[in-house]
GROMACS .gro file of C-alpha atoms in nm:
model
  180
    1UNK     CA    1   1.749   1.370   6.439
    2UNK     CA    2   1.624   1.111   6.688
    3UNK     CA    3   1.826   1.031   7.001
    4UNK     CA    4   1.637   0.773   7.205
    5UNK     CA    5   1.801   0.689   7.537
    6UNK     CA    6   1.919   0.327   7.504
    7UNK     CA    7   1.950   0.311   7.886
    8UNK     CA    8   1.568   0.337   7.904
    9UNK     CA    9   1.529   0.051   7.661
   10UNK     CA   10   1.766  -0.167   7.859
   11UNK     CA   11   1.606  -0.071   8.191
   12UNK     CA   12   1.260  -0.174   8.054
   13UNK     CA   13   1.384  -0.500   7.891
   14UNK     CA   14   1.216  -0.826   8.011
   15UNK     CA   15   1.385  -1.138   8.120
   16UNK     CA   16   1.348  -1.418   7.868
   17UNK     CA   17   1.187  -1.710   8.055
   18UNK     CA   18   1.400  -2.014   8.068
   19UNK     CA   19   1.707  -1.828   7.941
   20UNK     CA   20   1.902  -1.705   8.242
   21UNK     CA   21   2.067  -1.370   8.171
   22UNK     CA   22   1.885  -1.301   7.842
   23UNK     CA   23   1.638  -1.020   7.790
   24UNK     CA   24   1.417  -0.892   7.518
   25UNK     CA   25   1.279  -0.541   7.458
   26UNK     CA   26   0.946  -0.468   7.621
   27UNK     CA   27   0.660  -0.493   7.379
   28UNK     CA   28   0.624  -0.111   7.303
   29UNK     CA   29   0.995  -0.077   7.266
   30UNK     CA   30   1.001  -0.383   7.022
   31UNK     CA   31   0.738  -0.203   6.808
   32UNK     CA   32   0.906   0.132   6.821
   33UNK     CA   33   1.244  -0.021   6.737
   34UNK     CA   34   1.095  -0.192   6.427
   35UNK     CA   35   0.913   0.131   6.320
   36UNK     CA   36   1.225   0.348   6.370
   37UNK     CA   37   1.432   0.106   6.156
   38UNK     CA   38   1.183   0.092   5.883
   39UNK     CA   39   1.108   0.468   5.860
   40UNK     CA   40   1.474   0.583   5.910
   41UNK     CA   41   1.657   0.324   5.700
   42UNK     CA   42   1.807   0.393   5.364
   43UNK     CA   43   1.750   0.036   5.237
   44UNK     CA   44   1.386  -0.020   5.149
   45UNK     CA   45   1.407  -0.327   4.935
   46UNK     CA   46   1.220  -0.520   5.201
   47UNK     CA   47   0.993  -0.233   5.316
   48UNK     CA   48   0.666  -0.416   5.264
   49UNK     CA   49   0.794  -0.721   5.445
   50UNK     CA   50   0.910  -0.502   5.734
   51UNK     CA   51   0.567  -0.333   5.739
   52UNK     CA   52   0.406  -0.676   5.755
   53UNK     CA   53   0.629  -0.755   6.054
   54UNK     CA   54   0.504  -0.441   6.221
   55UNK     CA   55   0.145  -0.544   6.147
   56UNK     CA   56   0.199  -0.882   6.312
   57UNK     CA   57   0.367  -0.728   6.616
   58UNK     CA   58   0.079  -0.477   6.662
   59UNK     CA   59  -0.183  -0.745   6.622
   60UNK     CA   60   0.010  -0.974   6.867
   61UNK     CA   61   0.057  -0.714   7.142
   62UNK     CA   62  -0.285  -0.545   7.091
   63UNK     CA   63  -0.448  -0.794   7.327
   64UNK     CA   64  -0.229  -0.690   7.620
   65UNK     CA   65  -0.388  -0.452   7.870
   66UNK     CA   66  -0.290  -0.090   7.814
   67UNK     CA   67  -0.061  -0.176   7.525
   68UNK     CA   68  -0.180   0.110   7.300
   69UNK     CA   69  -0.162   0.374   7.569
   70UNK     CA   70   0.179   0.244   7.673
   71UNK     CA   71   0.294   0.254   7.310
   72UNK     CA   72   0.206   0.621   7.264
   73UNK     CA   73   0.351   0.722   7.599
   74UNK     CA   74   0.672   0.529   7.530
   75UNK     CA   75   0.709   0.686   7.185
   76UNK     CA   76   0.687   1.033   7.350
   77UNK     CA   77   0.927   0.933   7.621
   78UNK     CA   78   1.184   0.804   7.377
   79UNK     CA   79   1.138   1.080   7.118
   80UNK     CA   80   1.005   0.833   6.867
   81UNK     CA   81   0.659   0.982   6.810
   82UNK     CA   82   0.718   1.054   6.433
   83UNK     CA   83   0.818   0.689   6.354
   84UNK     CA   84   0.518   0.574   6.556
   85UNK     CA   85   0.288   0.794   6.348
   86UNK     CA   86   0.439   0.663   6.024
   87UNK     CA   87   0.423   0.307   6.137
   88UNK     CA   88   0.052   0.325   6.249
   89UNK     CA   89  -0.045   0.530   5.941
   90UNK     CA   90   0.097   0.289   5.694
   91UNK     CA   91   0.017  -0.039   5.863
   92UNK     CA   92  -0.336   0.072   5.892
   93UNK     CA   93  -0.359   0.213   5.533
   94UNK     CA   94  -0.177  -0.073   5.350
   95UNK     CA   95  -0.242  -0.382   5.563
   96UNK     CA   96  -0.559  -0.277   5.750
   97UNK     CA   97  -0.400  -0.312   6.088
   98UNK     CA   98  -0.665  -0.242   6.354
   99UNK     CA   99  -0.549   0.061   6.546
  100UNK     CA  100  -0.779   0.218   6.801
  101UNK     CA  101  -0.906   0.556   6.682
  102UNK     CA  102  -0.788   0.731   6.999
  103UNK     CA  103  -0.437   0.587   6.958
  104UNK     CA  104  -0.416   0.705   6.605
  105UNK     CA  105  -0.539   1.050   6.700
  106UNK     CA  106  -0.271   1.070   6.975
  107UNK     CA  107   0.000   0.944   6.743
  108UNK     CA  108  -0.111   1.190   6.466
  109UNK     CA  109   0.009   1.477   6.685
  110UNK     CA  110   0.358   1.390   6.557
  111UNK     CA  111   0.252   1.392   6.194
  112UNK     CA  112   0.449   1.637   5.980
  113UNK     CA  113   0.264   1.950   5.865
  114UNK     CA  114   0.191   2.066   5.517
  115UNK     CA  115   0.372   2.045   5.274
  116UNK     CA  116   0.605   1.784   5.423
  117UNK     CA  117   0.321   1.563   5.534
  118UNK     CA  118   0.186   1.546   5.178
  119UNK     CA  119   0.535   1.478   5.033
  120UNK     CA  120   0.612   1.205   5.292
  121UNK     CA  121   0.269   1.043   5.240
  122UNK     CA  122   0.334   1.012   4.866
  123UNK     CA  123   0.692   0.888   4.916
  124UNK     CA  124   0.601   0.623   5.177
  125UNK     CA  125   0.292   0.508   4.986
  126UNK     CA  126   0.510   0.441   4.682
  127UNK     CA  127   0.810   0.301   4.861
  128UNK     CA  128   0.611   0.049   5.069
  129UNK     CA  129   0.458  -0.116   4.760
  130UNK     CA  130   0.545  -0.474   4.661
  131UNK     CA  131   0.905  -0.493   4.540
  132UNK     CA  132   0.787  -0.674   4.226
  133UNK     CA  133   0.864  -0.481   3.909
  134UNK     CA  134   0.501  -0.476   3.814
  135UNK     CA  135   0.425  -0.256   4.120
  136UNK     CA  136   0.684   0.004   4.033
  137UNK     CA  137   0.625   0.301   3.808
  138UNK     CA  138   0.844   0.578   3.663
  139UNK     CA  139   0.856   0.758   3.996
  140UNK     CA  140   0.961   0.465   4.207
  141UNK     CA  141   1.336   0.501   4.151
  142UNK     CA  142   1.321   0.880   4.236
  143UNK     CA  143   1.110   0.801   4.541
  144UNK     CA  144   1.363   0.541   4.665
  145UNK     CA  145   1.643   0.786   4.609
  146UNK     CA  146   1.477   1.063   4.799
  147UNK     CA  147   1.417   0.829   5.093
  148UNK     CA  148   1.782   0.720   5.074
  149UNK     CA  149   1.896   1.080   5.099
  150UNK     CA  150   1.642   1.147   5.376
  151UNK     CA  151   1.775   0.847   5.581
  152UNK     CA  152   2.127   0.986   5.552
  153UNK     CA  153   2.011   1.339   5.639
  154UNK     CA  154   1.852   1.211   5.956
  155UNK     CA  155   2.189   1.063   6.062
  156UNK     CA  156   2.444   1.315   5.960
  157UNK     CA  157   2.499   1.685   5.981
  158UNK     CA  158   2.474   1.865   5.639
  159UNK     CA  159   2.853   1.907   5.573
  160UNK     CA  160   2.926   1.548   5.670
  161UNK     CA  161   2.641   1.427   5.458
  162UNK     CA  162   2.764   1.630   5.157
  163UNK     CA  163   3.117   1.490   5.203
  164UNK     CA  164   2.985   1.133   5.244
  165UNK     CA  165   2.758   1.147   4.937
  166UNK     CA  166   3.038   1.312   4.732
  167UNK     CA  167   3.269   1.030   4.812
  168UNK     CA  168   3.007   0.761   4.739
  169UNK     CA  169   2.935   0.937   4.397
  170UNK     CA  170   3.310   0.944   4.309
  171UNK     CA  171   3.353   0.582   4.407
  172UNK     CA  172   3.041   0.470   4.213
  173UNK     CA  173   3.122   0.188   3.974
  174UNK     CA  174   3.455   0.110   4.142
  175UNK     CA  175   3.517  -0.250   4.241
  176UNK     CA  176   3.671  -0.344   4.565
  177UNK     CA  177   4.029  -0.474   4.510
  178UNK     CA  178   3.975  -0.716   4.799
  179UNK     CA  179   3.677  -0.878   4.621
  180UNK     CA  180   3.757  -1.154   4.370
   0.00000   0.00000   0.00000
C-alpha cells in the first residue's frame, strides 16, 4: 500500500506563469501521479489512452536536464518505485517510448519477483490493449476483474475489502431509487 507524502508534492509544485497563486506538479511528480493512477486504478476502460498520455509526458520532459535521474530519485523518495517500473515497462513495450537503458535498469529494481512479476506482466499486457472488442479475447474479462480486485486490495485492509466487495455483490443489479 503506497502512501506518498502529499506535502512533498505540494512543496515541489511550480508556479504557473501568468496565473498568480496557481501551481502545477513538478515534471517528475506529474509523471509519477499519472503512473500511479493508471497502475492502481480499478477502472481500465481508458488504460491505453492513459498509457499514451504517459508516453507523451515522458517524451515531452525527456529533453529537460536530469529529468530521468530526477524521476527515479523522486519515485524512491515518494515510495512510488513500483508504479514507475510498470509505467516505464509498458510505455516502452507497447508504445516504444524511448527510456534510457540506465533509467530502466534503476526502475527495474522495483519490479516484482517471480511469480508475481510474470502474472502482472500478463495482466497488464492484456489490460492495456485497445478497448475495441476485436482486441479482447476470452481472458480479457478475467484479467480486468483481477486488476479490479488488485486495485481495491491496494487501498483497503483485507476485512474491509471483503465487506466492501460483499456489499457490492449483494447490491449488484439493484437500481438506485434516486435515478429516474
